[in-house]
Coordinates of C-alpha atoms in Angstrom, one line a residue:
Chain A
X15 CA 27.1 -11.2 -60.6
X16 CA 24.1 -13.1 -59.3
X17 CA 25.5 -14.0 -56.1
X18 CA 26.3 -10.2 -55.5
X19 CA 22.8 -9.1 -56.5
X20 CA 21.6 -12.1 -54.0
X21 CA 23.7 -10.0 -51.3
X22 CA 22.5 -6.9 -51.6
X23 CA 19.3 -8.4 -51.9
X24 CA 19.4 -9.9 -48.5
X25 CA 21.2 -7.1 -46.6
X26 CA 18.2 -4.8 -48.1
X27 CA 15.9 -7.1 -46.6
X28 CA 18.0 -7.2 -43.2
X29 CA 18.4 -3.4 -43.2
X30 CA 14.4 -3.0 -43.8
X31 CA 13.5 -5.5 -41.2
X32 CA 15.6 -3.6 -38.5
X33 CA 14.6 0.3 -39.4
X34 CA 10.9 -1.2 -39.3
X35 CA 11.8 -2.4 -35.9
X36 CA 13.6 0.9 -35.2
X37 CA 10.7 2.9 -36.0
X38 CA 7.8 1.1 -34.8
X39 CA 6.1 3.0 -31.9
X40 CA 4.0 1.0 -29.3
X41 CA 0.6 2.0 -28.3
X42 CA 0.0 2.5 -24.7
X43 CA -2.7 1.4 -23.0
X44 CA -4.4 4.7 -20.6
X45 CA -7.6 4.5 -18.6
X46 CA -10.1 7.1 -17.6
X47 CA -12.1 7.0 -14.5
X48 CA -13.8 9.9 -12.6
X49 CA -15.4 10.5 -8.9
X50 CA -17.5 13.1 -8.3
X51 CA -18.1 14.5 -4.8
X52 CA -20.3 17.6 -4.7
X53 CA -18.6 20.2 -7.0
X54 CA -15.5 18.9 -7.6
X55 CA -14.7 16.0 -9.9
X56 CA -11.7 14.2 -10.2
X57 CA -10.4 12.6 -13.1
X58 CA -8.1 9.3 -12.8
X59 CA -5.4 8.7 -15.9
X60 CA -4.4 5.3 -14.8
X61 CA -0.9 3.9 -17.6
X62 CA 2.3 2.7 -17.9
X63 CA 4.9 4.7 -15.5
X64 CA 7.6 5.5 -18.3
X65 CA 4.3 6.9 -20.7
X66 CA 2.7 8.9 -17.4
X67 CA 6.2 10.0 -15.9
X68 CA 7.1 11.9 -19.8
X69 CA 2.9 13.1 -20.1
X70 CA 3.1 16.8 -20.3
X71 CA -0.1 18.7 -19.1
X72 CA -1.5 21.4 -20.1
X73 CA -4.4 23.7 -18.2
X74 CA -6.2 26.2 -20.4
X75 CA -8.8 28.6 -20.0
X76 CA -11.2 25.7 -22.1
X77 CA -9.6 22.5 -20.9
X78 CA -6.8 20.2 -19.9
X79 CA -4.6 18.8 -22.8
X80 CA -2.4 15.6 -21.8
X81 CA 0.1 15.3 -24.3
X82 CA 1.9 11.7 -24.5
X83 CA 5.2 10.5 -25.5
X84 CA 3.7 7.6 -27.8
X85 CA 0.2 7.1 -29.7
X86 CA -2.2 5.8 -26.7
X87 CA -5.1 3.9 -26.7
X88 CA -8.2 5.1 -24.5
X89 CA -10.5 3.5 -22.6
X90 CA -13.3 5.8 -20.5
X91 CA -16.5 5.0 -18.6
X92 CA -19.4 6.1 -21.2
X93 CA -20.7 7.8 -18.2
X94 CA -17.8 10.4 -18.6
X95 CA -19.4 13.9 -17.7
X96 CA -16.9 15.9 -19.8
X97 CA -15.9 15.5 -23.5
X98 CA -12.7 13.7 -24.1
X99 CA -11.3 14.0 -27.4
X100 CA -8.2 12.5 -28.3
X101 CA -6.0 13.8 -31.3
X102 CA -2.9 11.9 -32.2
X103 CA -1.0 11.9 -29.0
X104 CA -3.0 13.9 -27.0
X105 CA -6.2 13.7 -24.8
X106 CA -8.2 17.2 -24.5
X107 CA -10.5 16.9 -21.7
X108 CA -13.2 20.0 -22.1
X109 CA -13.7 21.8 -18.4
X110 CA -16.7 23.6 -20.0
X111 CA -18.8 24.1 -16.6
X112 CA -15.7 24.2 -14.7
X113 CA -14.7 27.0 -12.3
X114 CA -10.6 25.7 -11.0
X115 CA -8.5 23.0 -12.5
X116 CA -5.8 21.4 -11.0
X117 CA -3.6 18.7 -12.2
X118 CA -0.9 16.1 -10.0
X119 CA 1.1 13.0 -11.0
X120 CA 1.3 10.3 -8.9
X121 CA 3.0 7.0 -8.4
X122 CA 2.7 3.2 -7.7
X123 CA -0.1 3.0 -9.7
X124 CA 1.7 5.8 -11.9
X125 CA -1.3 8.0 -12.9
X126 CA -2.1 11.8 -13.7
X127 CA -5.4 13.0 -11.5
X128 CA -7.1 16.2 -12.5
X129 CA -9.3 18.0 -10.0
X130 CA -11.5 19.9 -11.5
X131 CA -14.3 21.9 -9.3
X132 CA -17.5 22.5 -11.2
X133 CA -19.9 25.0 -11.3
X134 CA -23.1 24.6 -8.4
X135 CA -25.7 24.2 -11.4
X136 CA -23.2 21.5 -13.2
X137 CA -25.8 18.3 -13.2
X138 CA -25.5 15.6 -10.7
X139 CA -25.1 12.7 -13.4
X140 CA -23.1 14.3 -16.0
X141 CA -23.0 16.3 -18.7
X142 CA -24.6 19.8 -19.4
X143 CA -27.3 21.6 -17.4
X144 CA -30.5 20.3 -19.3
X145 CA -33.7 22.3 -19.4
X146 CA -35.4 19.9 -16.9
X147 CA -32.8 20.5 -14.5
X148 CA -34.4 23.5 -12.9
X149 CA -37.6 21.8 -12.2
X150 CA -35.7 19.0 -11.0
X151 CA -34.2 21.3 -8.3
X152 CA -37.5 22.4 -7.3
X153 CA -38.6 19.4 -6.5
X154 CA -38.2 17.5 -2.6
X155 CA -35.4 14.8 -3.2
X156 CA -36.2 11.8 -3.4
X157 CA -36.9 9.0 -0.3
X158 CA -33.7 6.8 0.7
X159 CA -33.1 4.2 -1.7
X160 CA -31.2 0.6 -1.5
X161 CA -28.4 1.4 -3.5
X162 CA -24.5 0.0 -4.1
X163 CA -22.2 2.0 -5.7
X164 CA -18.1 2.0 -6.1
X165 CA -16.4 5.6 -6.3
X166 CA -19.4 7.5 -6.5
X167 CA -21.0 5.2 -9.6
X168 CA -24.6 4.2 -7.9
X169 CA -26.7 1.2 -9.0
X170 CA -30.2 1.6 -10.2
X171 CA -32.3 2.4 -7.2
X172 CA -34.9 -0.8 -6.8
X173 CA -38.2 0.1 -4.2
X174 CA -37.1 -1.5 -0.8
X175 CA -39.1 -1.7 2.3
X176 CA -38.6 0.8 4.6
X177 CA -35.0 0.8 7.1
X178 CA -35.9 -0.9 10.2
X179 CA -34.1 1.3 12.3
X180 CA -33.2 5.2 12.3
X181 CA -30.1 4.9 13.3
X182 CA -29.1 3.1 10.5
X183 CA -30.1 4.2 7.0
X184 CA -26.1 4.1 5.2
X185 CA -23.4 1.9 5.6
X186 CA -20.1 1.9 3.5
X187 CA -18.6 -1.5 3.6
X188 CA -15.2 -1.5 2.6
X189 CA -13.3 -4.6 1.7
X190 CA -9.4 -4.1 2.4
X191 CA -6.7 -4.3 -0.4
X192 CA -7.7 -4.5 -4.2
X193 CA -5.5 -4.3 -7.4
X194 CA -1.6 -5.0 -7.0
X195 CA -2.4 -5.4 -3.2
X196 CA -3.2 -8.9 -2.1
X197 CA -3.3 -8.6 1.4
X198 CA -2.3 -11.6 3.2
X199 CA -2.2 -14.6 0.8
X200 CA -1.8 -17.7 0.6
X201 CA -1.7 -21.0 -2.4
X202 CA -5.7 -20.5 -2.6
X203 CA -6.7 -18.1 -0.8
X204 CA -6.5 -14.1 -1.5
X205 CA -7.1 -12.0 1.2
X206 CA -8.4 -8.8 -1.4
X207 CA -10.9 -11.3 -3.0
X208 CA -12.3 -13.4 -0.3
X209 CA -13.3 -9.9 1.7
X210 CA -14.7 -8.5 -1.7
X211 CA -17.2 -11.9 -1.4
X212 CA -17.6 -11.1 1.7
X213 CA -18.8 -7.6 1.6
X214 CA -20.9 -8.5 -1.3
X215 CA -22.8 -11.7 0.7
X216 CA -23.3 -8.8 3.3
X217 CA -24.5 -5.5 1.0
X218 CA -27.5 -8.2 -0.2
X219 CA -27.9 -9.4 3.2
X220 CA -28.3 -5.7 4.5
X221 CA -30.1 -4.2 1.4
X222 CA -32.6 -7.0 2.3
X223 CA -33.2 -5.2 5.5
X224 CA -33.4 -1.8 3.5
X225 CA -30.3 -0.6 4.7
X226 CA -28.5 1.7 1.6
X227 CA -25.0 0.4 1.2
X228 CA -22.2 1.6 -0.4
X229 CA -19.4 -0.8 -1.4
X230 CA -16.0 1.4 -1.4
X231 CA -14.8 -1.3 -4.2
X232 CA -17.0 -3.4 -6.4
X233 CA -13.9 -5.0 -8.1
X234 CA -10.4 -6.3 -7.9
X235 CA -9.1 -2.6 -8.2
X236 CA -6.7 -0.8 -6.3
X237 CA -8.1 2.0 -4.1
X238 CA -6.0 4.5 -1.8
X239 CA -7.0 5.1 1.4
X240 CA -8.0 8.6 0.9
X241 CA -10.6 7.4 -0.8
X242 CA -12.2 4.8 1.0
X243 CA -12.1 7.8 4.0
X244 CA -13.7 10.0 1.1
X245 CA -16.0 7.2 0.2
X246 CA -17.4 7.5 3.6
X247 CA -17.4 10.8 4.7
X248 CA -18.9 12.3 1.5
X249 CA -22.2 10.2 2.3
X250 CA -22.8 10.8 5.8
X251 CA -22.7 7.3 6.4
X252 CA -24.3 5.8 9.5
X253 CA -21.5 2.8 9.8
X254 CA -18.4 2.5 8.4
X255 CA -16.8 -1.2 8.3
X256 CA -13.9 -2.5 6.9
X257 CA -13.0 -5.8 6.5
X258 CA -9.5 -7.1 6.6
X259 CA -8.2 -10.6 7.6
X260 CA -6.1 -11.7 10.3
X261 CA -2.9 -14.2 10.9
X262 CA -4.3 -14.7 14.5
X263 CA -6.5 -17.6 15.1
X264 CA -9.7 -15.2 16.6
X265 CA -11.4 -12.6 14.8
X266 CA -10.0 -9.2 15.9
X267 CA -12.8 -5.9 15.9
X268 CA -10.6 -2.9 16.1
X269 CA -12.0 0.3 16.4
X270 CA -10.1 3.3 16.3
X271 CA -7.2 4.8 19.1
X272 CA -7.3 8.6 19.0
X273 CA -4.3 9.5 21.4
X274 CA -2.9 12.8 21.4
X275 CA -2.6 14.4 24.6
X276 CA -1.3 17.5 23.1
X277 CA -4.1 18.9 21.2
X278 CA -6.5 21.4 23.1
X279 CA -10.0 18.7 23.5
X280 CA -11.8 21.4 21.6
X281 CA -9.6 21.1 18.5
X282 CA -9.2 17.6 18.9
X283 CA -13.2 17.2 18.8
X284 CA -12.9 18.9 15.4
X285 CA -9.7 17.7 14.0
X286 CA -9.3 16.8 10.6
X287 CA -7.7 13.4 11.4
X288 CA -9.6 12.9 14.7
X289 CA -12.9 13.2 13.1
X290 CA -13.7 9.8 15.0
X291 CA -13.9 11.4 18.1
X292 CA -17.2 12.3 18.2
X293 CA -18.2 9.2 17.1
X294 CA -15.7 6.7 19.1
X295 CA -18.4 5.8 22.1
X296 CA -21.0 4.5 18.9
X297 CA -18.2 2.7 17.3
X298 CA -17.4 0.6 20.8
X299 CA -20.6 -0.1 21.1
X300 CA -21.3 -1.6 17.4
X301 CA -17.8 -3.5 17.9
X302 CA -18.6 -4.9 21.4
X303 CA -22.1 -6.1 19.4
X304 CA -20.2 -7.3 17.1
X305 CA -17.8 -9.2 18.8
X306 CA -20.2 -10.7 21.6
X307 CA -22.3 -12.1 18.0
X308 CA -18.9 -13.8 16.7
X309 CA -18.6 -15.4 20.0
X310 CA -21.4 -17.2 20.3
X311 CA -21.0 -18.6 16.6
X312 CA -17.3 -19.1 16.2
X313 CA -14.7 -20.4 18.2
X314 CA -12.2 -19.2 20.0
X315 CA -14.3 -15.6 19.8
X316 CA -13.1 -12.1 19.1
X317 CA -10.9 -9.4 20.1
X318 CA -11.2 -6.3 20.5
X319 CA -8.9 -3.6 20.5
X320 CA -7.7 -0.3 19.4
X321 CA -5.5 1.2 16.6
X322 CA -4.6 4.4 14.6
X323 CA -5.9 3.0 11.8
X324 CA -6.8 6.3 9.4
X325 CA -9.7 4.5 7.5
X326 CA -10.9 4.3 11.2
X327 CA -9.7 7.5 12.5
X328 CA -10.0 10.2 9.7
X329 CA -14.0 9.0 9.3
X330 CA -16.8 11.2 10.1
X331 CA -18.9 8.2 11.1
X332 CA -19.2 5.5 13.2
X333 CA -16.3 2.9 11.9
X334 CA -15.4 -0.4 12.7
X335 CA -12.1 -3.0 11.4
X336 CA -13.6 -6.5 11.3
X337 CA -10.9 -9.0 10.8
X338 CA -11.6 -12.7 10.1
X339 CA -8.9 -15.5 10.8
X340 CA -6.9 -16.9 8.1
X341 CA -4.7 -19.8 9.2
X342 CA -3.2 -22.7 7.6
X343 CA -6.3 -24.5 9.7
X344 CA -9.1 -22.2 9.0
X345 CA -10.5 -20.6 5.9
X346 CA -13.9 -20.5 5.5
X347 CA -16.0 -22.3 2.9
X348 CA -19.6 -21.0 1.5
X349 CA -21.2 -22.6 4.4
X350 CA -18.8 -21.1 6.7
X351 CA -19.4 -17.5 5.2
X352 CA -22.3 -17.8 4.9
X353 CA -23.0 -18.2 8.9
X354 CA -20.4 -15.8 9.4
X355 CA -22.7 -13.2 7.3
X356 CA -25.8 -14.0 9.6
X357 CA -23.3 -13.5 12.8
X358 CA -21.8 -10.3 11.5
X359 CA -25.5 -9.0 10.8
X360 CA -26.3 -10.1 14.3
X361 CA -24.0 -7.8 15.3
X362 CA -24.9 -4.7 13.3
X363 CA -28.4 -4.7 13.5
X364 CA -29.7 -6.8 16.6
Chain B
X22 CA 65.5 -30.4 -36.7
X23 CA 67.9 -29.6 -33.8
X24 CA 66.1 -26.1 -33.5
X25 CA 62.9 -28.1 -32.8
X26 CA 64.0 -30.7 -29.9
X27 CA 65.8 -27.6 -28.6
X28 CA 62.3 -25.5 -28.4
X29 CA 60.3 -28.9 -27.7
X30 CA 62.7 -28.9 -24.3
X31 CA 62.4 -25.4 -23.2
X32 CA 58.3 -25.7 -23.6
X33 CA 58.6 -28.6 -21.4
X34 CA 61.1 -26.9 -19.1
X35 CA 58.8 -23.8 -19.2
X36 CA 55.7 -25.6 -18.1
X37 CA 57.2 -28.0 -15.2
X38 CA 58.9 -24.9 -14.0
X39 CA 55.4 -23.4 -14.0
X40 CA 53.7 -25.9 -12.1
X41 CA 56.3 -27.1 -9.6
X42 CA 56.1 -22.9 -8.8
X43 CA 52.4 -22.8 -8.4
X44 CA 53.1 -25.6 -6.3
X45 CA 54.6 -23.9 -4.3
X46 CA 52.6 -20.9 -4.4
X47 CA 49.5 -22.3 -3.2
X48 CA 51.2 -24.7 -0.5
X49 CA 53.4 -22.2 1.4
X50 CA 52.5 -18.8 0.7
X51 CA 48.6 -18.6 0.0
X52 CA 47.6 -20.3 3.4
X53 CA 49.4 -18.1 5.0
X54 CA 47.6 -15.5 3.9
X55 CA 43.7 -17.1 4.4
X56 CA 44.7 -17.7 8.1
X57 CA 43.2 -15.3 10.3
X58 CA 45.6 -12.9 11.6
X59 CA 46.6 -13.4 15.1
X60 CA 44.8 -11.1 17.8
X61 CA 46.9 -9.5 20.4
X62 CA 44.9 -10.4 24.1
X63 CA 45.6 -6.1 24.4
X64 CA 43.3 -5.5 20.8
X65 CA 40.8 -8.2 21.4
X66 CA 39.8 -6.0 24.3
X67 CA 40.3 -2.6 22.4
X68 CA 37.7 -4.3 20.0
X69 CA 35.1 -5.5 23.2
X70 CA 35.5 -2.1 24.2
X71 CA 34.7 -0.8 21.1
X72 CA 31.4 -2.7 21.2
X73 CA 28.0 -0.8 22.1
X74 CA 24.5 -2.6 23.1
X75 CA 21.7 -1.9 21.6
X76 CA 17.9 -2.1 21.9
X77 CA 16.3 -3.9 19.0
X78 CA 12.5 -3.8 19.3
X79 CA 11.2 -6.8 17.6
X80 CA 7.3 -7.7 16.6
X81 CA 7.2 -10.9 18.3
X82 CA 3.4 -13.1 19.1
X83 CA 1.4 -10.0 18.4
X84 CA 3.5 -7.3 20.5
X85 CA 7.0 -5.6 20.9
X86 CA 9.6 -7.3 22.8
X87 CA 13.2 -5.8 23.1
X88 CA 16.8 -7.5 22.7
X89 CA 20.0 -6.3 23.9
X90 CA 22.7 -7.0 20.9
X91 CA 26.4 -5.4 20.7
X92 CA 27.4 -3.3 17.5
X93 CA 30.2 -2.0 16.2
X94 CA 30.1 1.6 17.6
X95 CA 29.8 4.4 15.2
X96 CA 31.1 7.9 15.2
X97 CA 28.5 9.2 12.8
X98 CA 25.0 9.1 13.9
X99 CA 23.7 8.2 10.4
X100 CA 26.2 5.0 10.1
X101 CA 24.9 3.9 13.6
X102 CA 21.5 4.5 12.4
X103 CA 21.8 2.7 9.3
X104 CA 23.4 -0.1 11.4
X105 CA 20.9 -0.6 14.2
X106 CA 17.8 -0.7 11.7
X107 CA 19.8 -3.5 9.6
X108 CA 20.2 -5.4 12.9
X109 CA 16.3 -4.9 13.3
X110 CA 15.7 -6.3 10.0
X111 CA 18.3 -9.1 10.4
X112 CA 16.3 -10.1 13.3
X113 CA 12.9 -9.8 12.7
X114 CA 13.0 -11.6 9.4
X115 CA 12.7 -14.6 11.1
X116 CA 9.3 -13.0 12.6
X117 CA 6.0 -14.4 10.5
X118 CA 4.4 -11.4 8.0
X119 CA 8.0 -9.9 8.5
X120 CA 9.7 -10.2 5.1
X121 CA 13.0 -11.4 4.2
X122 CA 16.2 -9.6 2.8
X123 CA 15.1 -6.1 3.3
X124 CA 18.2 -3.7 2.5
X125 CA 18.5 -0.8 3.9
X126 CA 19.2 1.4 0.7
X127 CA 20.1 5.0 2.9
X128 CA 19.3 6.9 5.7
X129 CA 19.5 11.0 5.6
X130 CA 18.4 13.6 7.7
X131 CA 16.5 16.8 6.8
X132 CA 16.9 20.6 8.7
X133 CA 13.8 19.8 10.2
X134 CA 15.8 16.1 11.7
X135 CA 13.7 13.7 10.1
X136 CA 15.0 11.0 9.6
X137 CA 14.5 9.1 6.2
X138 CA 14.9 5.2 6.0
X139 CA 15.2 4.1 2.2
X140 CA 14.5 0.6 2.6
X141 CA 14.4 -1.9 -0.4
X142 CA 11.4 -3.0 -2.3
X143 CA 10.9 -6.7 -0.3
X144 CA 9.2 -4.6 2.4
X145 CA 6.6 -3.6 0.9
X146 CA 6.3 -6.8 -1.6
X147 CA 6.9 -9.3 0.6
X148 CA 5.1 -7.9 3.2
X149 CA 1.6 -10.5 4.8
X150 CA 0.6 -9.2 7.6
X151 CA -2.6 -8.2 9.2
X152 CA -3.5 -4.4 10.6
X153 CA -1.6 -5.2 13.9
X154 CA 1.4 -6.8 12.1
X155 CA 1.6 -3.8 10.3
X156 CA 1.5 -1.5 13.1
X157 CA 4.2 -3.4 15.2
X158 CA 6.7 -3.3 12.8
X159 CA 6.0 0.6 12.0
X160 CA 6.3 0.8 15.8
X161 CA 9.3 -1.6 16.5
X162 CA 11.0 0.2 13.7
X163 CA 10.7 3.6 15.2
X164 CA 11.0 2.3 18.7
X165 CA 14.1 0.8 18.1
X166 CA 15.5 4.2 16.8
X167 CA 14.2 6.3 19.5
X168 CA 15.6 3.6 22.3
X169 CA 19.2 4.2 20.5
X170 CA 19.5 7.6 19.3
X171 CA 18.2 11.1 20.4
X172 CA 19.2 13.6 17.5
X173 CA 16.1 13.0 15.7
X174 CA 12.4 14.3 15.7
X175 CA 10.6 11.8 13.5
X176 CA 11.3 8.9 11.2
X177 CA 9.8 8.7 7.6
X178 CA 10.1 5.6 5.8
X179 CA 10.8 6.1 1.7
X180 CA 11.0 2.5 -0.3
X181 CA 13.3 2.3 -3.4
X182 CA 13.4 6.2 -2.7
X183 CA 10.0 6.9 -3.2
X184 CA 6.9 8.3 -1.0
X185 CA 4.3 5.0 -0.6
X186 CA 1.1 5.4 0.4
X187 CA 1.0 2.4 2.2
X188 CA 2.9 -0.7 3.3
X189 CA 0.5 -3.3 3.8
X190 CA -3.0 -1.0 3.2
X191 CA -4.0 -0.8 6.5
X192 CA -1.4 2.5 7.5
X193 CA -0.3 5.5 5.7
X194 CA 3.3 5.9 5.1
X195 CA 3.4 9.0 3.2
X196 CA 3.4 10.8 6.6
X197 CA 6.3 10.6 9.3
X198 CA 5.6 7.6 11.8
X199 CA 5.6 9.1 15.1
X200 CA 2.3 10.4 15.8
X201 CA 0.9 7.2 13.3
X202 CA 2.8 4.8 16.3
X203 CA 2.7 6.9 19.8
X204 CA -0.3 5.6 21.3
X205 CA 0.0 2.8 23.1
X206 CA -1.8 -0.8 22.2
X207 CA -4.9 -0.5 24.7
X208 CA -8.6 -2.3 25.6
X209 CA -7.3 -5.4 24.6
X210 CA -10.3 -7.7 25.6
X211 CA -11.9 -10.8 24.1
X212 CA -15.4 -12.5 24.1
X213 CA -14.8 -15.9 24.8
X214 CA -17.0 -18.5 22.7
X215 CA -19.6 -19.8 25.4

C-alpha cells in the first residue's frame, strides 16, 4: 500500500513539474526608441522576430494599440513624447497631438515602426504644448550651438567660440556599420567600433573649433541607411562624412558617382536620389583636401574615386566616404589615430 | 539431441553459404557496377557539343576581370541562370571579402522580367569587404548575367527569401541592382606620400 501511495506520489510530482513547464509563458524583451524630424515622429519597436512577426496593431482615432503574443517587458527613453501605457499584453501608445498614423513591420532587426505626423504646435522636445510655448515661438531662435546628438537626441548645448569659417557651421559624421553589422573584422579589431572612436576623437576635435556635429550613431547600434541619409539631410548639414575601413593598403576618399544619362539634367538636378548633384563639385574639392592631407602624413597616400554609394548620393550636402586601411600589417594604435585625427582635420578645415 | 547437431549444422551451413555469396557479390558483381561506364568516341563529342562558354565576371585586385568556362547547356533560361551564378560563386569564393559556400537557393522571374536571385545566408554573414568590394561583387554578379543572357530587365538579389537592406552596409539591396551598378568605376587617382 505504501509503495503504491509512493507512486502516485511521484507521478503527481512528475505530472506537476511538466504542466508547470507546459504553461509557463516567457517574457519578451521590446524596446522603444523615437526620432523626430519636423512633424513627423517615428516610433521604433525593436524584439524578438517570432513576438514582432504575431504583434497585431491596431490604429484608433486616440492611439496605436500593439497587442503581443506573450507578456513583454518594456524598456523606453524617459524622454518618450507620447504616453505609453502597457496593459497585460498590450502597449497603447496615445497619438494625442497627432494628425496621421501609420504603422509597418520590418525585418532583420524584426521591429514594428509607427509614423506618426504631429500637429505644427506639438513642442519640439516632447510632450504637450505648454503655456510658455507661445512666447517661446516669438522669440528669434537661438545662435548655433556645439552640439552631438544620435537620431535626433541632442546633447546639452555648452557656449563655444564662434565657427571659424561660414562655410562650415554642421557636419554629420557618420561611422559605418553598428549593431549585428561588424564591418570588416578581424581577431582584435572591429571595423563598427574602431570608426565609432574614430568619429568621436574627431566630433571633440571639431567641436573644439566650434563646428556643431552631429554623430549619426553614438553607440554600437544598428542603423539603416535611410537614416544616416535622414540624419543628414534633415539638418542642412554643411559636410557629410562617413567613415568606413578599407582591405586595400591606402586610404580610399570616395565621393559620390551620379551617372544616369537618361534623366533630363533638369530632373536630375532635383532628383530625389541625385540630390548630390548640386553639391558634387564641393564634395571633390573637400575629398581632394582630404586626400592631399593623408598624403603627406601617411604612407602609401590616398585614393580617390567614385561610387553610387546612396549615403553619398541621396544627401543634400556636401558628402564624403573616408576609408582607412586595415591590413594584417596596419591597424592603428592611439598614437596612430590620434595623428590621423589632426590629418583628417587638416583636410576639412585647412 | 540429434534435432540439435542437425540445426547446429544448417546455422553453420546458412552462414558460410552467406558469406562465401557476399563474397562473391562484392568481388564480381559490385565493381562492375562502380566502374565508369564506357564512353562511345561518337557521345563524348555529343557531350563537347553540348557544352556552352560562358563569361564569369569575377571581383579580382579591386576590379572585374572575366573568364571563359564551359557549362552544361540549358534549355530553360532559369536553369542556365541558376547555373552560371553558381559558377560565379564557385569561383569567386576563392576571391578575399568573397565568402564561402554561398547556395544559390532559387531564381524566378516576375511579368515585369526581373530577375530574383535567392542566395543563402553566408552572403550576407560571411561577407568582409570594403565599399568597393561590395560594389564589385553586386556588379560582377549582374555583369555576369547580362554577358550570358538577354531575357531579363534587372536582377534583384533576395537572401534566405527575404528583402535586405543591405549586404555589407555600404549598398542598398532592397532595390533592383542595375541602375545601383551601371556607372562605370571612374577618377581613380591617388596622392602619392611625398
Amino acid at each position: 500500500m505504501y509503495s503504491v501511495m509512493k507512486r502516485i506520489f511521484s507521478l503527481a510530482c512528475i505530472f506537476l513539474c511538466l504542466s508547470s513547464l507546459l504553461f509557463a509563458e516567457k517574457t519578451a524583451e521590446l524596446s522603444l526608441r523615437f526620432i523626430r524630424q519636423d512633424s513627423l515622429v517615428r516610433v521604433v519597436i525593436e524584439g524578438e522576430g517570432e513576438i514582432i512577426d504575431n504583434a497585431n496593431t491596431v490604429i484608433s482615432a486616440t492611439g496605436v494599440r500593439v497587442d503581443l503574443p506573450v507578456p513583454f517587458d518594456l524598456k523606453k527613453p524617459a524622454d518618450f513624447i507620447f504616453e505609453a501605457t502597457k496593459k497585460d499584453r498590450s502597449l497603447f501608445i496615445s497619438t494625442k497631438n497627432v494628425t496621421d498614423t501609420r504603422s509597418y513591420r520590418l525585418s532583420s532587426p524584426s521591429r514594428i515602426v509607427i509614423e506618426m505626423k504631429t500637429l505644427p504646435n506639438f513642442q519640439q522636445q516632447g510632450g504637450e504644448p505648454k503655456a510658455t510655448d507661445a512666447k517661446k515661438q516669438q522669440m528669434p531662435p537661438p545662435p548655433p550651438v556645439q552640439q552631438t546628438g544620435v537620431q535626433g537626441q541632442e546633447a546639452p548645448a555648452k557656449p563655444v567660440p564662434p565657427a571659424p569659417s561660414a562655410m562650415l557651421r554642421t557636419i554629420v559624421i557618420d561611422p559605418g556599420h553598428g549593431g549585428y553589422d561588424y564591418g570588416m573584422f578581424t581577431q582584435d579589431f572591429r571595423e563598427k567600433d574602431f570608426s565609432l572612436a574614430l568619429a568621436k576623437d574627431l566630433s571633440a576635435q571639431l567641436l573644439k573649433k566650434g563646428i556643431k556635429v552631429v554623430l549619426t550613431r553614438k553607440t554600437d547600434q544598428s542603423l539603416p541607411l535611410e537614416e544616416r541619409i535622414n540624419a543628414a539631410n534633415t539638418r542642412s548639414a554643411d559636410l557629410f562624412l562617413s567613415i568606413h575601413a578599407t582591405s586595400a593598403s591606402a586610404f580610399a576618399i570616395t565621393t559620390a558617382s551620379i551617372d544616369d544619362p537618361g534623366t533630363d539634367a533638369v530632373v536630375r538636378l532635383y532628383k530625389l536620389a541625385l540630390r548630390q548633384n548640386r553639391h558634387l563639385d564641393k564634395s571633390r574639392t573637400i575629398a581632394r583636401s582630404v586626400s592631399d592631407a593623408l598624403a603627406k602624413d601617411f604612407k602609401p597616400g590616398a585614393v580617390i574615386r567614385e561610387l553610387p554609394l546612396p549615403v553619398l548620393s541621396f544627401l543634400d550636402a556636401p558628402a564624403i566616404l573616408i576609408e582607412y586601411p586595415v591590413t594584417a600589417k596596419k591597424t592603428f594604435d592611439q598614437k596612430e589615430r590620434d595623428r590621423l585625427i589632426t590629418t583628417i582635420m587638416k583636410g576639412i578645415v585647412p | 539431441m540429434k534435432n540439435r547437431a542437425l540445426w547446429i549444422l544448417l546455422v553453420i551451413f546458412f552462414f558460410v553459404a552467406g558469406a562465401a555469396g557476399s563474397y562473391f557479390l562484392m568481388k564480381y558483381v559490385m565493381p562492375a557496377a562502380n566502374q565508369p561506364a564506357i564512353v562511345a568516341p561518337e557521345q563524348q563529342a555529343a557531350e563537347a557539343h553540348d557544352l556552352i562558354a560562358v563569361r564569369i565576371l569575377l571581383p579580382r585586385d579591386k576590379k572585374l576581370e572575366m573568364q571563359e568556362r564551359k557549362l552544361k547547356r540549358r534549355i530553360k533560361s532559369i536553369a542556365f541562370a541558376e547555373a552560371v551564378i553558381e559558377q560565379f560563386f564557385k569561383e569567386a569564393a576563392n576571391e578575399y571579402a568573397i565568402p564561402q559556400n554561398v547556395k544559390v537557393l532559387g531564381i524566378y522571374r516576375d511579368p515585369n522580367q526581373v530577375l530574383y536571385i535567392d542566395l543563402s545566408d553566408e552572403l550576407r554573414s560571411n561577407f568582409q569587404g570594403d565599399a568597393l568590394d561590395e560594389y564589385l561583387l553586386l556588379k560582377g554578379m549582374y555583369e555576369t548575367l547580362v554577358s550570358n543572357m538577354q531575357d531579363f530587365q534587372d536582377l534583384k538579389v533576395l537572401v534566405e527569401g527575404k528583402e535586405i537592406e543591405t549586404l555589407g552596409g555600404h549598398f542598398f539591396l532592397k532595390y533592383p541592382l542595375k541602375n545601383i551598378v551601371l556607372p562605370e568605376l571612374k577618377n581613380e587617382s591617388a596622392s602619392a606620400h611625398e
